[in-house]
JSON list of C-alpha atoms in Angstrom, two decimals:
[
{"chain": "U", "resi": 1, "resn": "UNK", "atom": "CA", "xyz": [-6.92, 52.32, -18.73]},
{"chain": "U", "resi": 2, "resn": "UNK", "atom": "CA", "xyz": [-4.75, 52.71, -16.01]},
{"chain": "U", "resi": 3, "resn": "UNK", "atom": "CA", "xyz": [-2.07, 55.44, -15.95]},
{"chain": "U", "resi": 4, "resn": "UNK", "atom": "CA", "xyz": [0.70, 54.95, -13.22]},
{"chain": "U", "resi": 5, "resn": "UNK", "atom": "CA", "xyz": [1.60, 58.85, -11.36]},
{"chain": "U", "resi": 6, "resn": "UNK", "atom": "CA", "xyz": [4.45, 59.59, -9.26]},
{"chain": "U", "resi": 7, "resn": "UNK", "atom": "CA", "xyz": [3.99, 63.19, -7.32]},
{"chain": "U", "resi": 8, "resn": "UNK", "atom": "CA", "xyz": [6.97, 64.20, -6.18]},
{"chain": "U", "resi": 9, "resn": "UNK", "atom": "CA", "xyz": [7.00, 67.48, -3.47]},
{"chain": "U", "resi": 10, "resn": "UNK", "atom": "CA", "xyz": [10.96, 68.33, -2.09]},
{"chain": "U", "resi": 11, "resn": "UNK", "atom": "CA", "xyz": [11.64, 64.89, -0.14]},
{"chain": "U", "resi": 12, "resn": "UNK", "atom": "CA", "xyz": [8.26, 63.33, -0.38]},
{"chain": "U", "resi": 13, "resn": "UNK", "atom": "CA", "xyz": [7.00, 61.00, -2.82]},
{"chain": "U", "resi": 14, "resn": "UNK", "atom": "CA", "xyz": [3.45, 59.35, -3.66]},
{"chain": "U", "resi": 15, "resn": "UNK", "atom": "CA", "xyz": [3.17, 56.61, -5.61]},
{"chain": "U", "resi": 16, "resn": "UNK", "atom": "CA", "xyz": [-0.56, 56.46, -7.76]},
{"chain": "U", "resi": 17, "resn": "UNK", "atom": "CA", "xyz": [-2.54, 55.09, -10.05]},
{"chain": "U", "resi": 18, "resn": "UNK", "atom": "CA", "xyz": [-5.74, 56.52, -11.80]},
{"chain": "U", "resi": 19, "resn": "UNK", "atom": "CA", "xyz": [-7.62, 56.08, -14.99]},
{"chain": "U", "resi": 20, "resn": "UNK", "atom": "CA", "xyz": [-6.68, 58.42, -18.21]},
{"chain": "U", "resi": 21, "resn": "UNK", "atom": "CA", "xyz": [-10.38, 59.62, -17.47]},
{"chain": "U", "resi": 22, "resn": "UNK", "atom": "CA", "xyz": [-9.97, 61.11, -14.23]},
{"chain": "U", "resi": 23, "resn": "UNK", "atom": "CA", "xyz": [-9.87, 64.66, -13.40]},
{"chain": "U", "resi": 24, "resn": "UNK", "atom": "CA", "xyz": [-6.75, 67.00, -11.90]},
{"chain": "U", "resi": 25, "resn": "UNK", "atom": "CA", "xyz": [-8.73, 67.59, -9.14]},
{"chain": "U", "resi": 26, "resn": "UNK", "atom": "CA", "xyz": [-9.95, 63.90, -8.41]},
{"chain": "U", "resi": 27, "resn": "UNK", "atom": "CA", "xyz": [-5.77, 63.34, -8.49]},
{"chain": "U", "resi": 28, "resn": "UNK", "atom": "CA", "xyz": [-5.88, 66.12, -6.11]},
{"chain": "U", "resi": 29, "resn": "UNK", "atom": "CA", "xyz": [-8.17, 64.57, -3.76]},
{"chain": "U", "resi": 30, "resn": "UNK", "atom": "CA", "xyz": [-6.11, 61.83, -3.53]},
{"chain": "U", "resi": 31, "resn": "UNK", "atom": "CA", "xyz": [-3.36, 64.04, -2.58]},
{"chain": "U", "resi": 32, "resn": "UNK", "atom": "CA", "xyz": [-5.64, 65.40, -0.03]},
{"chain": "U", "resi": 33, "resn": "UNK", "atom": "CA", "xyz": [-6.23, 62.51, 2.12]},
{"chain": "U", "resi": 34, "resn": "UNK", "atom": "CA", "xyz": [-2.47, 61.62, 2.22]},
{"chain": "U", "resi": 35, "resn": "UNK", "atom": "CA", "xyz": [-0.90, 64.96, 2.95]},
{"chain": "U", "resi": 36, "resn": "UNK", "atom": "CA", "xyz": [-4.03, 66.71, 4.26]},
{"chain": "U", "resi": 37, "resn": "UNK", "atom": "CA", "xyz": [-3.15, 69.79, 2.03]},
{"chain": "U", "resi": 38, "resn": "UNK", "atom": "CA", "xyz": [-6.72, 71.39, 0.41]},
{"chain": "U", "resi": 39, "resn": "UNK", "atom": "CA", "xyz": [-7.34, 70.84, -2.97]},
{"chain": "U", "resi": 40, "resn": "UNK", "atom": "CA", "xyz": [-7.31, 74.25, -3.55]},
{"chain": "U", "resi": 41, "resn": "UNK", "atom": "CA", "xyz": [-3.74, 74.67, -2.01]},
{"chain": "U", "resi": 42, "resn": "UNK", "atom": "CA", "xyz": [-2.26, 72.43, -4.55]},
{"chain": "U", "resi": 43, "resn": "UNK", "atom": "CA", "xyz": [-0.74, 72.80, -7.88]},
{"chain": "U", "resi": 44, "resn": "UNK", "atom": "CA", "xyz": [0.29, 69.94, -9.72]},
{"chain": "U", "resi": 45, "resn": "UNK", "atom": "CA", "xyz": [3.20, 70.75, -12.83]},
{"chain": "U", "resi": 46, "resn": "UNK", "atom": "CA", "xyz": [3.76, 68.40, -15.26]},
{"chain": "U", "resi": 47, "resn": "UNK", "atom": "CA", "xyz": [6.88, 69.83, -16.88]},
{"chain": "U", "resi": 48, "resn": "UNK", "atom": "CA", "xyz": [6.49, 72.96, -15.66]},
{"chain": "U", "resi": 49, "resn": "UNK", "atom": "CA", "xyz": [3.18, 73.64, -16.91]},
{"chain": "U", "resi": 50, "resn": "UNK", "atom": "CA", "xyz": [0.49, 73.72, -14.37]},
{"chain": "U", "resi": 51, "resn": "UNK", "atom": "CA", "xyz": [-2.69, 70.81, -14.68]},
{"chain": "U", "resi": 52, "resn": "UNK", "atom": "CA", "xyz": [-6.02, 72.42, -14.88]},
{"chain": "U", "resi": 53, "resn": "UNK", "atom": "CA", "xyz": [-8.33, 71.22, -12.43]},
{"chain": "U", "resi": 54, "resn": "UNK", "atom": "CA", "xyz": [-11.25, 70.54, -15.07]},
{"chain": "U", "resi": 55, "resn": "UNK", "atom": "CA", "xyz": [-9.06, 68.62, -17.41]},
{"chain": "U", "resi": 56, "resn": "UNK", "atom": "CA", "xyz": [-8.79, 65.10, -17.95]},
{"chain": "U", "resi": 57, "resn": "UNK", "atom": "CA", "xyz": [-5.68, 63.29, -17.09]},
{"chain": "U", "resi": 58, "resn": "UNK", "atom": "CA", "xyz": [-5.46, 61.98, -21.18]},
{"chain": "U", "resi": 59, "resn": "UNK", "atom": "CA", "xyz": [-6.44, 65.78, -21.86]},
{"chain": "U", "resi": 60, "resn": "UNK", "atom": "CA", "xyz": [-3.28, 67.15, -19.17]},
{"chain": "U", "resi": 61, "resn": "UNK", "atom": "CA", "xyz": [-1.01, 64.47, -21.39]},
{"chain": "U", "resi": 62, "resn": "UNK", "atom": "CA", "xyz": [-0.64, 61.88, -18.93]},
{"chain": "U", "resi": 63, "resn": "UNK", "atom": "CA", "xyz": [-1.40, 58.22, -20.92]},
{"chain": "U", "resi": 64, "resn": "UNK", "atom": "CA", "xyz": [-0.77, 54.78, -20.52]},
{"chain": "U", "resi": 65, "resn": "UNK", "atom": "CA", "xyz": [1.84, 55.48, -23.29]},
{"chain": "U", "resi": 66, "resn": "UNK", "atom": "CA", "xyz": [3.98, 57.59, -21.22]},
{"chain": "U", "resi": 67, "resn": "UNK", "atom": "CA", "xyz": [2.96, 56.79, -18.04]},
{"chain": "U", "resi": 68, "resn": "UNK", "atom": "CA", "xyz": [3.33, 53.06, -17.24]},
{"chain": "U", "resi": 69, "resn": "UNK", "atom": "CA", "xyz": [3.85, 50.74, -14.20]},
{"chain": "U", "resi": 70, "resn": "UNK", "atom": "CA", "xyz": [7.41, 50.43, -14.46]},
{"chain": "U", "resi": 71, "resn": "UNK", "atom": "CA", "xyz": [8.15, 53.68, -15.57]},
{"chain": "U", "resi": 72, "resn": "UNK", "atom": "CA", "xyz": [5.06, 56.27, -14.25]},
{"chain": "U", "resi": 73, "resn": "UNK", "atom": "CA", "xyz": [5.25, 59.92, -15.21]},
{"chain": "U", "resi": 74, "resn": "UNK", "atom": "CA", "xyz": [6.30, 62.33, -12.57]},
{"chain": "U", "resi": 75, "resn": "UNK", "atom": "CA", "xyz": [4.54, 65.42, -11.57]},
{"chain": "U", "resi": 76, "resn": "UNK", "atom": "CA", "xyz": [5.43, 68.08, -9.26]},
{"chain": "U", "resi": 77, "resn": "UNK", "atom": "CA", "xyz": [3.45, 69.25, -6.53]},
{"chain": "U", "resi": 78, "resn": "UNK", "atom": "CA", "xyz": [3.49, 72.55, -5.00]},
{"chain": "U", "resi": 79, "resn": "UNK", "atom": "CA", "xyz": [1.38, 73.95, -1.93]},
{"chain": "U", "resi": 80, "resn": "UNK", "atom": "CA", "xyz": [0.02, 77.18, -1.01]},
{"chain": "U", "resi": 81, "resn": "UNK", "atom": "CA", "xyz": [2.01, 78.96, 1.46]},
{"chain": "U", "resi": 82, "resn": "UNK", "atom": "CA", "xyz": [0.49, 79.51, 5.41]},
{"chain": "U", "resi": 83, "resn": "UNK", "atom": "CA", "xyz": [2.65, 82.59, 5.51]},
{"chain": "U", "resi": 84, "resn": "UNK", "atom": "CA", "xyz": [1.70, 84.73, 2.17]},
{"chain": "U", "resi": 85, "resn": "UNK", "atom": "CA", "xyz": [-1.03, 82.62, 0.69]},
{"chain": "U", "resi": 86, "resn": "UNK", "atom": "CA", "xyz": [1.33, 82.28, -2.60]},
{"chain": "U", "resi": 87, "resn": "UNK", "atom": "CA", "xyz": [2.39, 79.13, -3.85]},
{"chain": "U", "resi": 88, "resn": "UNK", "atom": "CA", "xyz": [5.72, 77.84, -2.91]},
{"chain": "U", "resi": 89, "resn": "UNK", "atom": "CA", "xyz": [8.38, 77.43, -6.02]},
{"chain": "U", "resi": 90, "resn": "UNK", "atom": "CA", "xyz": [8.10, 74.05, -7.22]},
{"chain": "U", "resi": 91, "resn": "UNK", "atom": "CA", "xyz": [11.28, 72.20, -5.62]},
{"chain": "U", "resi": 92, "resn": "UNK", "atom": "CA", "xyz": [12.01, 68.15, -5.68]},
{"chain": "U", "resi": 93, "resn": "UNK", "atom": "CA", "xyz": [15.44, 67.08, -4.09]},
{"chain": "U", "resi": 94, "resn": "UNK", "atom": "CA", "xyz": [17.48, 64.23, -5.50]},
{"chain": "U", "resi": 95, "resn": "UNK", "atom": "CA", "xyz": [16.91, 61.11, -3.57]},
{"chain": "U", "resi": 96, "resn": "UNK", "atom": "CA", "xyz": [20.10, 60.72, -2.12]},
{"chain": "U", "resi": 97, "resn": "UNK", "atom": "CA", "xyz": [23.85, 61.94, -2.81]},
{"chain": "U", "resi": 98, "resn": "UNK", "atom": "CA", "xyz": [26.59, 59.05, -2.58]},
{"chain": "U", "resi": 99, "resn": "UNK", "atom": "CA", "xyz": [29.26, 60.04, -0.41]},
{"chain": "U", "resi": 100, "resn": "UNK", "atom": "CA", "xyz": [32.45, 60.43, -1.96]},
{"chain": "U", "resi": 101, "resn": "UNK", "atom": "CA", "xyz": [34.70, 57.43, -2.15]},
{"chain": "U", "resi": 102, "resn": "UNK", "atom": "CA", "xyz": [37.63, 57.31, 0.41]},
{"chain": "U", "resi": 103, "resn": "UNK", "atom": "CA", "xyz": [40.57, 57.82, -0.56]},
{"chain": "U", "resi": 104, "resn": "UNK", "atom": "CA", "xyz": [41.71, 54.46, 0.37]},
{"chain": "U", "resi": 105, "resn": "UNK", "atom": "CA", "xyz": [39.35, 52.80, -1.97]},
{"chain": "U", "resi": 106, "resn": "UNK", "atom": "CA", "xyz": [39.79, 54.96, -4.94]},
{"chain": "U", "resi": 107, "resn": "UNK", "atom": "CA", "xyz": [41.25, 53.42, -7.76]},
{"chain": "U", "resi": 108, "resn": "UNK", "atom": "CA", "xyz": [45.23, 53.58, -7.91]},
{"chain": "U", "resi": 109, "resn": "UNK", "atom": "CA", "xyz": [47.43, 54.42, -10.96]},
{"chain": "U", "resi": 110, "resn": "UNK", "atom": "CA", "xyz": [48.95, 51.19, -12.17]},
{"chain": "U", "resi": 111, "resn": "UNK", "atom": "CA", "xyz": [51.75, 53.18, -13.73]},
{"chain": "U", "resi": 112, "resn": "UNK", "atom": "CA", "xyz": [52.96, 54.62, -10.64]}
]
């Protein structure tokens, strides 16, 4: 069956689906073609713990029970560096910040 992936990297965000029978790696791939980012200089974390190329999706704990259309599980991806050849820290940023409500429009003390 169908599992339903979101990979999020700082700002970026891919959308996926795979079967519970696919590998890390063939999830990889995918990443590959988008990003154009090796296999090999990718990690994928799935809270916090890193996903095993070898392994199964089902096998990593990504299911069609907790990773659904309307709700897909999110994984973190983090490349190898150009610079030092280390991974970068895994990082996602918030999708956006509301600014804060003038004053104007804030809501006014009835008692006063």
């Amino acid at each position: 069956m169908d599992v339903y992936i979101m990979i999020r990297r700082k700002k970026a965000t891919i959308l996926t689906d795979a079967k519970e029978s696919s590998t890390v790696a063939e999830l990889k791939k995918i990443v590959e073609g988008l990003l154009n980012v090796g296999v090999e200089d990718q990690r994928l974390l799935l809270d916090g713990l890193i996903l095993e190329d070898g392994k199964t999706l089902s096998d990593s704990g990504i299911t069609v029970k907790n990773a659904q259309a309307m709700n897909p599980i999110q994984v973190t991806l983090s490349c190898r560096q150009e610079s030092d050849g280390e991974f970068e820290e895994a990082q996602v940023d918030p999708y956006s910040v509301p600014p804060e409500l003038p004053e104007a429009l804030k809501q006014q003390d009835p008692a006063v």
